């Protein structure tokens, strides 16, 4: 009988990236000058981009990985059904519209 093919590790690298992003923001939060609109806006822009990446990660897991796991085990269900990523993205968008840079040549967030 032929040996089983080696499994592709779809967990370590993508989740390492998510951990890396969380660590990055722990550092950024401690260094942001919230009294300075430019600093605060830069943090919001960066957080918005990161939460978009989290959302994309979630969509990839839901579309490609969770289904395969459910075929193997009956204990996997609705892993991302109770998250707040869409709400967070909406809050960052609103924040970016309300926090204007202090320089003259700013462009509104789109």
PDB file of N, CA and C in Angstrom:
ATOM      1  N   UNK A   1       0.845  -1.179   0.000  1.00  0.00           N
ATOM      2  CA  UNK A   1       0.000   0.000   0.000  1.00  0.00           C
ATOM      3  C   UNK A   1       0.896   1.249   0.000  1.00  0.00           C
ATOM      4  N   UNK A   2       0.560   2.208  -0.851  1.00  0.00           N
ATOM      5  CA  UNK A   2       1.355   3.447  -0.965  1.00  0.00           C
ATOM      6  C   UNK A   2       1.138   4.320   0.264  1.00  0.00           C
ATOM      7  N   UNK A   3       2.194   5.005   0.697  1.00  0.00           N
ATOM      8  CA  UNK A   3       2.035   5.895   1.856  1.00  0.00           C
ATOM      9  C   UNK A   3       1.136   7.084   1.509  1.00  0.00           C
ATOM     10  N   UNK A   4       0.492   7.623   2.523  1.00  0.00           N
ATOM     11  CA  UNK A   4      -0.343   8.799   2.308  1.00  0.00           C
ATOM     12  C   UNK A   4       0.529   9.972   1.882  1.00  0.00           C
ATOM     13  N   UNK A   5       0.013  10.825   1.002  1.00  0.00           N
ATOM     14  CA  UNK A   5       0.802  12.010   0.629  1.00  0.00           C
ATOM     15  C   UNK A   5       0.941  12.935   1.830  1.00  0.00           C
ATOM     16  N   UNK A   6       2.052  13.633   1.870  1.00  0.00           N
ATOM     17  CA  UNK A   6       2.291  14.563   2.966  1.00  0.00           C
ATOM     18  C   UNK A   6       1.288  15.712   2.880  1.00  0.00           C
ATOM     19  N   UNK A   7       0.722  16.075   3.997  1.00  0.00           N
ATOM     20  CA  UNK A   7      -0.256  17.165   4.042  1.00  0.00           C
ATOM     21  C   UNK A   7       0.425  18.501   3.794  1.00  0.00           C
ATOM     22  N   UNK A   8      -0.277  19.365   3.125  1.00  0.00           N
ATOM     23  CA  UNK A   8       0.197  20.736   2.945  1.00  0.00           C
ATOM     24  C   UNK A   8      -0.198  21.517   4.195  1.00  0.00           C
ATOM     25  N   UNK A   9       0.741  22.213   4.760  1.00  0.00           N
ATOM     26  CA  UNK A   9       0.485  22.989   5.979  1.00  0.00           C
ATOM     27  C   UNK A   9      -0.158  24.325   5.599  1.00  0.00           C
ATOM     28  N   UNK A  10      -1.464  24.395   5.719  1.00  0.00           N
ATOM     29  CA  UNK A  10      -2.184  25.629   5.395  1.00  0.00           C
ATOM     30  C   UNK A  10      -2.451  26.465   6.644  1.00  0.00           C
ATOM     31  N   UNK A  11      -1.890  26.053   7.745  1.00  0.00           N
ATOM     32  CA  UNK A  11      -2.156  26.747   9.004  1.00  0.00           C
ATOM     33  C   UNK A  11      -1.013  27.667   9.430  1.00  0.00           C
ATOM     34  N   UNK A  12       0.194  27.143   9.468  1.00  0.00           N
ATOM     35  CA  UNK A  12       1.309  27.849  10.087  1.00  0.00           C
ATOM     36  C   UNK A  12       1.597  29.213   9.462  1.00  0.00           C
ATOM     37  N   UNK A  13       1.852  29.255   8.171  1.00  0.00           N
ATOM     38  CA  UNK A  13       2.244  30.526   7.542  1.00  0.00           C
ATOM     39  C   UNK A  13       1.132  31.582   7.605  1.00  0.00           C
ATOM     40  N   UNK A  14      -0.098  31.267   7.193  1.00  0.00           N
ATOM     41  CA  UNK A  14      -1.138  32.309   7.257  1.00  0.00           C
ATOM     42  C   UNK A  14      -1.411  32.794   8.682  1.00  0.00           C
ATOM     43  N   UNK A  15      -1.391  31.899   9.644  1.00  0.00           N
ATOM     44  CA  UNK A  15      -1.678  32.324  11.010  1.00  0.00           C
ATOM     45  C   UNK A  15      -0.471  32.998  11.652  1.00  0.00           C
ATOM     46  N   UNK A  16       0.709  32.669  11.193  1.00  0.00           N
ATOM     47  CA  UNK A  16       1.898  33.388  11.646  1.00  0.00           C
ATOM     48  C   UNK A  16       1.777  34.843  11.217  1.00  0.00           C
ATOM     49  N   UNK A  17       1.297  35.073  10.000  1.00  0.00           N
ATOM     50  CA  UNK A  17       1.114  36.436   9.497  1.00  0.00           C
ATOM     51  C   UNK A  17       0.097  37.187  10.358  1.00  0.00           C
ATOM     52  N   UNK A  18      -0.973  36.555  10.748  1.00  0.00           N
ATOM     53  CA  UNK A  18      -1.988  37.212  11.579  1.00  0.00           C
ATOM     54  C   UNK A  18      -1.386  37.578  12.938  1.00  0.00           C
ATOM     55  N   UNK A  19      -0.605  36.670  13.513  1.00  0.00           N
ATOM     56  CA  UNK A  19       0.071  36.956  14.789  1.00  0.00           C
ATOM     57  C   UNK A  19       1.058  38.114  14.629  1.00  0.00           C
ATOM     58  N   UNK A  20       1.752  38.134  13.504  1.00  0.00           N
ATOM     59  CA  UNK A  20       2.716  39.202  13.230  1.00  0.00           C
ATOM     60  C   UNK A  20       1.996  40.555  13.174  1.00  0.00           C
ATOM     61  N   UNK A  21       0.852  40.604  12.528  1.00  0.00           N
ATOM     62  CA  UNK A  21       0.098  41.861  12.422  1.00  0.00           C
ATOM     63  C   UNK A  21      -0.388  42.338  13.791  1.00  0.00           C
ATOM     64  N   UNK A  22      -0.859  41.424  14.611  1.00  0.00           N
ATOM     65  CA  UNK A  22      -1.311  41.795  15.957  1.00  0.00           C
ATOM     66  C   UNK A  22      -0.140  42.352  16.764  1.00  0.00           C
ATOM     67  N   UNK A  23       1.017  41.712  16.687  1.00  0.00           N
ATOM     68  CA  UNK A  23       2.200  42.204  17.389  1.00  0.00           C
ATOM     69  C   UNK A  23       2.620  43.575  16.901  1.00  0.00           C
ATOM     70  N   UNK A  24       2.524  43.787  15.609  1.00  0.00           N
ATOM     71  CA  UNK A  24       2.870  45.081  15.023  1.00  0.00           C
ATOM     72  C   UNK A  24       2.006  46.192  15.618  1.00  0.00           C
ATOM     73  N   UNK A  25       0.732  45.916  15.801  1.00  0.00           N
ATOM     74  CA  UNK A  25      -0.169  46.947  16.326  1.00  0.00           C
ATOM     75  C   UNK A  25      -0.007  47.171  17.813  1.00  0.00           C
ATOM     76  N   UNK A  26       0.406  46.186  18.521  1.00  0.00           N
ATOM     77  CA  UNK A  26       0.728  46.418  19.937  1.00  0.00           C
ATOM     78  C   UNK A  26       1.839  47.462  20.021  1.00  0.00           C
ATOM     79  N   UNK A  27       2.814  47.345  19.145  1.00  0.00           N
ATOM     80  CA  UNK A  27       3.926  48.295  19.102  1.00  0.00           C
ATOM     81  C   UNK A  27       3.457  49.664  18.610  1.00  0.00           C
ATOM     82  N   UNK A  28       2.677  49.693  17.524  1.00  0.00           N
ATOM     83  CA  UNK A  28       2.206  50.966  16.958  1.00  0.00           C
ATOM     84  C   UNK A  28       1.326  51.733  17.939  1.00  0.00           C
ATOM     85  N   UNK A  29       0.485  51.028  18.661  1.00  0.00           N
ATOM     86  CA  UNK A  29      -0.398  51.710  19.612  1.00  0.00           C
ATOM     87  C   UNK A  29       0.395  52.429  20.695  1.00  0.00           C
ATOM     88  N   UNK A  30       1.488  51.823  21.115  1.00  0.00           N
ATOM     89  CA  UNK A  30       2.287  52.449  22.168  1.00  0.00           C
ATOM     90  C   UNK A  30       3.087  53.640  21.651  1.00  0.00           C
ATOM     91  N   UNK A  31       3.300  53.719  20.332  1.00  0.00           N
ATOM     92  CA  UNK A  31       4.113  54.798  19.772  1.00  0.00           C
ATOM     93  C   UNK A  31       3.306  55.902  19.097  1.00  0.00           C
ATOM     94  N   UNK A  32       2.009  55.716  18.950  1.00  0.00           N
ATOM     95  CA  UNK A  32       1.182  56.713  18.256  1.00  0.00           C
ATOM     96  C   UNK A  32       0.890  57.888  19.174  1.00  0.00           C
ATOM     97  N   UNK A  33       1.071  59.084  18.647  1.00  0.00           N
ATOM     98  CA  UNK A  33       0.715  60.314  19.353  1.00  0.00           C
ATOM     99  C   UNK A  33      -0.731  60.640  18.970  1.00  0.00           C
ATOM    100  N   UNK A  34      -1.666  60.290  19.847  1.00  0.00           N
ATOM    101  CA  UNK A  34      -3.081  60.466  19.546  1.00  0.00           C
ATOM    102  C   UNK A  34      -3.501  61.932  19.548  1.00  0.00           C
ATOM    103  N   UNK A  35      -2.656  62.814  20.011  1.00  0.00           N
ATOM    104  CA  UNK A  35      -2.928  64.253  19.962  1.00  0.00           C
ATOM    105  C   UNK A  35      -2.608  64.827  18.583  1.00  0.00           C
ATOM    106  N   UNK A  36      -1.869  64.087  17.788  1.00  0.00           N
ATOM    107  CA  UNK A  36      -1.477  64.538  16.462  1.00  0.00           C
ATOM    108  C   UNK A  36      -2.373  63.856  15.428  1.00  0.00           C
ATOM    109  N   UNK A  37      -3.154  64.650  14.692  1.00  0.00           N
ATOM    110  CA  UNK A  37      -4.084  64.071  13.716  1.00  0.00           C
ATOM    111  C   UNK A  37      -3.380  63.231  12.664  1.00  0.00           C
ATOM    112  N   UNK A  38      -2.187  63.647  12.232  1.00  0.00           N
ATOM    113  CA  UNK A  38      -1.469  62.878  11.208  1.00  0.00           C
ATOM    114  C   UNK A  38      -1.070  61.506  11.735  1.00  0.00           C
ATOM    115  N   UNK A  39      -0.585  61.450  12.970  1.00  0.00           N
ATOM    116  CA  UNK A  39      -0.233  60.161  13.573  1.00  0.00           C
ATOM    117  C   UNK A  39      -1.464  59.279  13.720  1.00  0.00           C
ATOM    118  N   UNK A  40      -2.529  59.868  14.225  1.00  0.00           N
ATOM    119  CA  UNK A  40      -3.758  59.122  14.453  1.00  0.00           C
ATOM    120  C   UNK A  40      -4.332  58.612  13.131  1.00  0.00           C
ATOM    121  N   UNK A  41      -4.339  59.462  12.126  1.00  0.00           N
ATOM    122  CA  UNK A  41      -4.851  59.079  10.809  1.00  0.00           C
ATOM    123  C   UNK A  41      -3.987  57.964  10.196  1.00  0.00           C
ATOM    124  N   UNK A  42      -2.674  58.069  10.332  1.00  0.00           N
ATOM    125  CA  UNK A  42      -1.786  57.026   9.811  1.00  0.00           C
ATOM    126  C   UNK A  42      -2.080  55.687  10.486  1.00  0.00           C
ATOM    127  N   UNK A  43      -2.318  55.724  11.797  1.00  0.00           N
ATOM    128  CA  UNK A  43      -2.667  54.497  12.515  1.00  0.00           C
ATOM    129  C   UNK A  43      -3.990  53.933  11.986  1.00  0.00           C
ATOM    130  N   UNK A  44      -4.993  54.792  11.804  1.00  0.00           N
ATOM    131  CA  UNK A  44      -6.282  54.329  11.289  1.00  0.00           C
ATOM    132  C   UNK A  44      -6.143  53.721   9.892  1.00  0.00           C
ATOM    133  N   UNK A  45      -5.368  54.368   9.025  1.00  0.00           N
ATOM    134  CA  UNK A  45      -5.158  53.831   7.678  1.00  0.00           C
ATOM    135  C   UNK A  45      -4.485  52.463   7.737  1.00  0.00           C
ATOM    136  N   UNK A  46      -3.513  52.347   8.577  1.00  0.00           N
ATOM    137  CA  UNK A  46      -2.788  51.096   8.717  1.00  0.00           C
ATOM    138  C   UNK A  46      -3.693  50.005   9.297  1.00  0.00           C
ATOM    139  N   UNK A  47      -4.474  50.359  10.304  1.00  0.00           N
ATOM    140  CA  UNK A  47      -5.411  49.394  10.884  1.00  0.00           C
ATOM    141  C   UNK A  47      -6.461  48.966   9.862  1.00  0.00           C
ATOM    142  N   UNK A  48      -6.945  49.912   9.086  1.00  0.00           N
ATOM    143  CA  UNK A  48      -7.939  49.591   8.061  1.00  0.00           C
ATOM    144  C   UNK A  48      -7.365  48.575   7.074  1.00  0.00           C
ATOM    145  N   UNK A  49      -6.145  48.809   6.598  1.00  0.00           N
ATOM    146  CA  UNK A  49      -5.514  47.880   5.661  1.00  0.00           C
ATOM    147  C   UNK A  49      -5.331  46.505   6.297  1.00  0.00           C
ATOM    148  N   UNK A  50      -4.960  46.496   7.562  1.00  0.00           N
ATOM    149  CA  UNK A  50      -4.758  45.223   8.256  1.00  0.00           C
ATOM    150  C   UNK A  50      -6.065  44.471   8.437  1.00  0.00           C
ATOM    151  N   UNK A  51      -7.128  45.170   8.817  1.00  0.00           N
ATOM    152  CA  UNK A  51      -8.407  44.491   8.985  1.00  0.00           C
ATOM    153  C   UNK A  51      -8.957  43.996   7.649  1.00  0.00           C
ATOM    154  N   UNK A  52      -8.630  44.677   6.557  1.00  0.00           N
ATOM    155  CA  UNK A  52      -8.994  44.155   5.240  1.00  0.00           C
ATOM    156  C   UNK A  52      -8.246  42.843   4.994  1.00  0.00           C
ATOM    157  N   UNK A  53      -6.994  42.791   5.425  1.00  0.00           N
ATOM    158  CA  UNK A  53      -6.228  41.547   5.279  1.00  0.00           C
ATOM    159  C   UNK A  53      -6.827  40.445   6.153  1.00  0.00           C
ATOM    160  N   UNK A  54      -7.241  40.786   7.379  1.00  0.00           N
ATOM    161  CA  UNK A  54      -7.908  39.803   8.239  1.00  0.00           C
ATOM    162  C   UNK A  54      -9.173  39.274   7.561  1.00  0.00           C
ATOM    163  N   UNK A  55      -9.947  40.182   6.966  1.00  0.00           N
ATOM    164  CA  UNK A  55     -11.198  39.805   6.315  1.00  0.00           C
ATOM    165  C   UNK A  55     -10.916  38.874   5.130  1.00  0.00           C
ATOM    166  N   UNK A  56      -9.874  39.191   4.344  1.00  0.00           N
ATOM    167  CA  UNK A  56      -9.505  38.341   3.218  1.00  0.00           C
ATOM    168  C   UNK A  56      -9.068  36.962   3.718  1.00  0.00           C
ATOM    169  N   UNK A  57      -8.302  36.930   4.799  1.00  0.00           N
ATOM    170  CA  UNK A  57      -7.870  35.671   5.413  1.00  0.00           C
ATOM    171  C   UNK A  57      -9.100  34.840   5.803  1.00  0.00           C
ATOM    172  N   UNK A  58     -10.057  35.504   6.417  1.00  0.00           N
ATOM    173  CA  UNK A  58     -11.286  34.828   6.834  1.00  0.00           C
ATOM    174  C   UNK A  58     -12.036  34.259   5.630  1.00  0.00           C
ATOM    175  N   UNK A  59     -12.148  35.039   4.570  1.00  0.00           N
ATOM    176  CA  UNK A  59     -12.868  34.578   3.383  1.00  0.00           C
ATOM    177  C   UNK A  59     -12.180  33.372   2.750  1.00  0.00           C
ATOM    178  N   UNK A  60     -10.860  33.405   2.683  1.00  0.00           N
ATOM    179  CA  UNK A  60     -10.115  32.269   2.128  1.00  0.00           C
ATOM    180  C   UNK A  60     -10.352  31.028   2.982  1.00  0.00           C
ATOM    181  N   UNK A  61     -10.285  31.191   4.298  1.00  0.00           N
ATOM    182  CA  UNK A  61     -10.541  30.042   5.178  1.00  0.00           C
ATOM    183  C   UNK A  61     -11.952  29.507   4.979  1.00  0.00           C
ATOM    184  N   UNK A  62     -12.927  30.400   4.940  1.00  0.00           N
ATOM    185  CA  UNK A  62     -14.315  29.957   4.805  1.00  0.00           C
ATOM    186  C   UNK A  62     -14.565  29.253   3.471  1.00  0.00           C
ATOM    187  N   UNK A  63     -13.982  29.777   2.395  1.00  0.00           N
ATOM    188  CA  UNK A  63     -14.255  29.221   1.078  1.00  0.00           C
ATOM    189  C   UNK A  63     -13.472  27.947   0.778  1.00  0.00           C
ATOM    190  N   UNK A  64     -12.235  27.859   1.241  1.00  0.00           N
ATOM    191  CA  UNK A  64     -11.385  26.769   0.803  1.00  0.00           C
ATOM    192  C   UNK A  64     -10.989  25.774   1.890  1.00  0.00           C
ATOM    193  N   UNK A  65     -10.867  26.240   3.111  1.00  0.00           N
ATOM    194  CA  UNK A  65     -10.293  25.375   4.134  1.00  0.00           C
ATOM    195  C   UNK A  65     -11.353  24.749   5.033  1.00  0.00           C
ATOM    196  N   UNK A  66     -12.308  25.546   5.496  1.00  0.00           N
ATOM    197  CA  UNK A  66     -13.311  25.041   6.435  1.00  0.00           C
ATOM    198  C   UNK A  66     -14.107  23.889   5.824  1.00  0.00           C
ATOM    199  N   UNK A  67     -14.465  24.006   4.563  1.00  0.00           N
ATOM    200  CA  UNK A  67     -15.205  22.921   3.905  1.00  0.00           C
ATOM    201  C   UNK A  67     -14.442  21.610   3.925  1.00  0.00           C
ATOM    202  N   UNK A  68     -13.150  21.674   3.665  1.00  0.00           N
ATOM    203  CA  UNK A  68     -12.331  20.458   3.704  1.00  0.00           C
ATOM    204  C   UNK A  68     -12.244  19.894   5.114  1.00  0.00           C
ATOM    205  N   UNK A  69     -12.098  20.775   6.085  1.00  0.00           N
ATOM    206  CA  UNK A  69     -12.041  20.309   7.476  1.00  0.00           C
ATOM    207  C   UNK A  69     -13.368  19.673   7.901  1.00  0.00           C
ATOM    208  N   UNK A  70     -14.484  20.241   7.438  1.00  0.00           N
ATOM    209  CA  UNK A  70     -15.787  19.680   7.787  1.00  0.00           C
ATOM    210  C   UNK A  70     -15.977  18.288   7.194  1.00  0.00           C
ATOM    211  N   UNK A  71     -15.377  18.060   6.045  1.00  0.00           N
ATOM    212  CA  UNK A  71     -15.463  16.721   5.443  1.00  0.00           C
ATOM    213  C   UNK A  71     -14.731  15.694   6.295  1.00  0.00           C
ATOM    214  N   UNK A  72     -13.696  16.120   6.981  1.00  0.00           N
ATOM    215  CA  UNK A  72     -12.887  15.206   7.800  1.00  0.00           C
ATOM    216  C   UNK A  72     -13.409  15.070   9.222  1.00  0.00           C
ATOM    217  N   UNK A  73     -14.059  16.110   9.715  1.00  0.00           N
ATOM    218  CA  UNK A  73     -14.491  16.098  11.114  1.00  0.00           C
ATOM    219  C   UNK A  73     -15.845  16.776  11.241  1.00  0.00           C
ATOM    220  N   UNK A  74     -16.690  16.207  12.029  1.00  0.00           N
ATOM    221  CA  UNK A  74     -18.022  16.780  12.230  1.00  0.00           C
ATOM    222  C   UNK A  74     -18.040  17.882  13.291  1.00  0.00           C
ATOM    223  N   UNK A  75     -16.891  18.173  13.894  1.00  0.00           N
ATOM    224  CA  UNK A  75     -16.858  19.160  14.969  1.00  0.00           C
ATOM    225  C   UNK A  75     -16.547  20.575  14.496  1.00  0.00           C
ATOM    226  N   UNK A  76     -16.241  20.768  13.221  1.00  0.00           N
ATOM    227  CA  UNK A  76     -15.914  22.083  12.679  1.00  0.00           C
ATOM    228  C   UNK A  76     -17.197  22.707  12.137  1.00  0.00           C
ATOM    229  N   UNK A  77     -17.573  23.880  12.646  1.00  0.00           N
ATOM    230  CA  UNK A  77     -18.775  24.543  12.147  1.00  0.00           C
ATOM    231  C   UNK A  77     -18.697  26.045  12.406  1.00  0.00           C
ATOM    232  N   UNK A  78     -19.149  26.818  11.456  1.00  0.00           N
ATOM    233  CA  UNK A  78     -19.298  28.275  11.573  1.00  0.00           C
ATOM    234  C   UNK A  78     -18.168  28.952  12.335  1.00  0.00           C
ATOM    235  N   UNK A  79     -16.959  28.689  11.934  1.00  0.00           N
ATOM    236  CA  UNK A  79     -15.801  29.198  12.659  1.00  0.00           C
ATOM    237  C   UNK A  79     -15.787  30.718  12.730  1.00  0.00           C
ATOM    238  N   UNK A  80     -16.162  31.378  11.654  1.00  0.00           N
ATOM    239  CA  UNK A  80     -16.104  32.835  11.616  1.00  0.00           C
ATOM    240  C   UNK A  80     -17.481  33.483  11.653  1.00  0.00           C
ATOM    241  N   UNK A  81     -18.489  32.784  12.100  1.00  0.00           N
ATOM    242  CA  UNK A  81     -19.843  33.338  12.037  1.00  0.00           C
ATOM    243  C   UNK A  81     -20.090  34.426  13.072  1.00  0.00           C
ATOM    244  N   UNK A  82     -19.292  34.502  14.118  1.00  0.00           N
ATOM    245  CA  UNK A  82     -19.549  35.474  15.175  1.00  0.00           C
ATOM    246  C   UNK A  82     -18.397  36.459  15.312  1.00  0.00           C
ATOM    247  N   UNK A  83     -17.952  37.000  14.202  1.00  0.00           N
ATOM    248  CA  UNK A  83     -16.859  37.957  14.292  1.00  0.00           C
ATOM    249  C   UNK A  83     -17.363  39.361  14.005  1.00  0.00           C
ATOM    250  N   UNK A  84     -16.521  40.309  14.219  1.00  0.00           N
ATOM    251  CA  UNK A  84     -16.899  41.710  14.059  1.00  0.00           C
ATOM    252  C   UNK A  84     -16.023  42.424  13.024  1.00  0.00           C
ATOM    253  N   UNK A  85     -15.412  41.674  12.109  1.00  0.00           N
ATOM    254  CA  UNK A  85     -14.493  42.291  11.152  1.00  0.00           C
ATOM    255  C   UNK A  85     -15.187  43.323  10.268  1.00  0.00           C
ATOM    256  N   UNK A  86     -16.369  43.012   9.767  1.00  0.00           N
ATOM    257  CA  UNK A  86     -17.075  43.968   8.908  1.00  0.00           C
ATOM    258  C   UNK A  86     -17.416  45.235   9.678  1.00  0.00           C
ATOM    259  N   UNK A  87     -17.835  45.079  10.920  1.00  0.00           N
ATOM    260  CA  UNK A  87     -18.123  46.251  11.757  1.00  0.00           C
ATOM    261  C   UNK A  87     -16.864  47.082  11.994  1.00  0.00           C
ATOM    262  N   UNK A  88     -15.752  46.408  12.244  1.00  0.00           N
ATOM    263  CA  UNK A  88     -14.498  47.119  12.480  1.00  0.00           C
ATOM    264  C   UNK A  88     -14.062  47.882  11.231  1.00  0.00           C
ATOM    265  N   UNK A  89     -14.180  47.253  10.071  1.00  0.00           N
ATOM    266  CA  UNK A  89     -13.818  47.930   8.832  1.00  0.00           C
ATOM    267  C   UNK A  89     -14.672  49.180   8.632  1.00  0.00           C
ATOM    268  N   UNK A  90     -15.939  49.073   8.924  1.00  0.00           N
ATOM    269  CA  UNK A  90     -16.839  50.221   8.804  1.00  0.00           C
ATOM    270  C   UNK A  90     -16.444  51.335   9.772  1.00  0.00           C
ATOM    271  N   UNK A  91     -16.081  50.974  10.987  1.00  0.00           N
ATOM    272  CA  UNK A  91     -15.643  51.983  11.962  1.00  0.00           C
ATOM    273  C   UNK A  91     -14.363  52.682  11.511  1.00  0.00           C
ATOM    274  N   UNK A  92     -13.415  51.930  10.959  1.00  0.00           N
ATOM    275  CA  UNK A  92     -12.182  52.550  10.470  1.00  0.00           C
ATOM    276  C   UNK A  92     -12.467  53.499   9.311  1.00  0.00           C
ATOM    277  N   UNK A  93     -13.385  53.095   8.412  1.00  0.00           N
ATOM    278  CA  UNK A  93     -13.755  53.971   7.299  1.00  0.00           C
ATOM    279  C   UNK A  93     -14.349  55.281   7.823  1.00  0.00           C
ATOM    280  N   UNK A  94     -15.250  55.183   8.786  1.00  0.00           N
ATOM    281  CA  UNK A  94     -15.853  56.387   9.369  1.00  0.00           C
ATOM    282  C   UNK A  94     -14.804  57.241  10.060  1.00  0.00           C
ATOM    283  N   UNK A  95     -13.907  56.605  10.783  1.00  0.00           N
ATOM    284  CA  UNK A  95     -12.848  57.341  11.465  1.00  0.00           C
ATOM    285  C   UNK A  95     -11.955  58.075  10.487  1.00  0.00           C
ATOM    286  N   UNK A  96     -11.636  57.413   9.380  1.00  0.00           N
ATOM    287  CA  UNK A  96     -10.770  58.050   8.382  1.00  0.00           C
ATOM    288  C   UNK A  96     -11.447  59.244   7.726  1.00  0.00           C
ATOM    289  N   UNK A  97     -12.758  59.188   7.590  1.00  0.00           N
ATOM    290  CA  UNK A  97     -13.479  60.320   7.013  1.00  0.00           C
ATOM    291  C   UNK A  97     -13.534  61.499   7.979  1.00  0.00           C
ATOM    292  N   UNK A  98     -13.480  61.217   9.269  1.00  0.00           N
ATOM    293  CA  UNK A  98     -13.620  62.265  10.279  1.00  0.00           C
ATOM    294  C   UNK A  98     -12.303  62.836  10.790  1.00  0.00           C
ATOM    295  N   UNK A  99     -11.216  62.108  10.644  1.00  0.00           N
ATOM    296  CA  UNK A  99      -9.914  62.582  11.130  1.00  0.00           C
ATOM    297  C   UNK A  99      -9.137  63.106   9.928  1.00  0.00           C
ATOM    298  N   UNK A 100      -9.100  64.413   9.804  1.00  0.00           N
ATOM    299  CA  UNK A 100      -8.419  65.053   8.675  1.00  0.00           C
ATOM    300  C   UNK A 100      -6.956  65.297   9.025  1.00  0.00           C
ATOM    301  N   UNK A 101      -6.074  65.106   8.042  1.00  0.00           N
ATOM    302  CA  UNK A 101      -4.664  65.434   8.277  1.00  0.00           C
ATOM    303  C   UNK A 101      -4.498  66.931   8.532  1.00  0.00           C
ATOM    304  N   UNK A 102      -3.444  67.299   9.187  1.00  0.00           N
ATOM    305  CA  UNK A 102      -3.224  68.712   9.496  1.00  0.00           C
ATOM    306  C   UNK A 102      -2.450  69.429   8.407  1.00  0.00           C
ATOM    307  N   UNK A 103      -2.004  68.701   7.378  1.00  0.00           N
ATOM    308  CA  UNK A 103      -1.276  69.355   6.290  1.00  0.00           C
ATOM    309  C   UNK A 103      -2.249  69.873   5.248  1.00  0.00           C
ATOM    310  N   UNK A 104      -1.791  70.793   4.413  1.00  0.00           N
ATOM    311  CA  UNK A 104      -2.634  71.430   3.410  1.00  0.00           C
ATOM    312  C   UNK A 104      -2.916  70.499   2.235  1.00  0.00           C
ATOM    313  N   UNK A 105      -1.995  69.625   1.901  1.00  0.00           N
ATOM    314  CA  UNK A 105      -2.130  68.815   0.687  1.00  0.00           C
ATOM    315  C   UNK A 105      -2.744  67.432   0.925  1.00  0.00           C
ATOM    316  N   UNK A 106      -3.631  67.294   1.870  1.00  0.00           N
ATOM    317  CA  UNK A 106      -4.238  66.004   2.146  1.00  0.00           C
ATOM    318  C   UNK A 106      -5.290  65.666   1.099  1.00  0.00           C
ATOM    319  N   UNK A 107      -5.504  64.370   0.912  1.00  0.00           N
ATOM    320  CA  UNK A 107      -6.527  63.892   0.011  1.00  0.00           C
ATOM    321  C   UNK A 107      -7.509  63.053   0.831  1.00  0.00           C
ATOM    322  N   UNK A 108      -8.801  63.268   0.638  1.00  0.00           N
ATOM    323  CA  UNK A 108      -9.764  62.482   1.429  1.00  0.00           C
ATOM    324  C   UNK A 108      -9.636  61.005   1.139  1.00  0.00           C
ATOM    325  N   UNK A 109      -9.870  60.191   2.156  1.00  0.00           N
ATOM    326  CA  UNK A 109      -9.801  58.745   2.016  1.00  0.00           C
ATOM    327  C   UNK A 109     -10.937  58.282   1.129  1.00  0.00           C
ATOM    328  N   UNK A 110     -10.637  57.342   0.249  1.00  0.00           N
ATOM    329  CA  UNK A 110     -11.697  56.803  -0.635  1.00  0.00           C
ATOM    330  C   UNK A 110     -11.800  55.321  -0.503  1.00  0.00           C
TER     331      UNK A 110
END
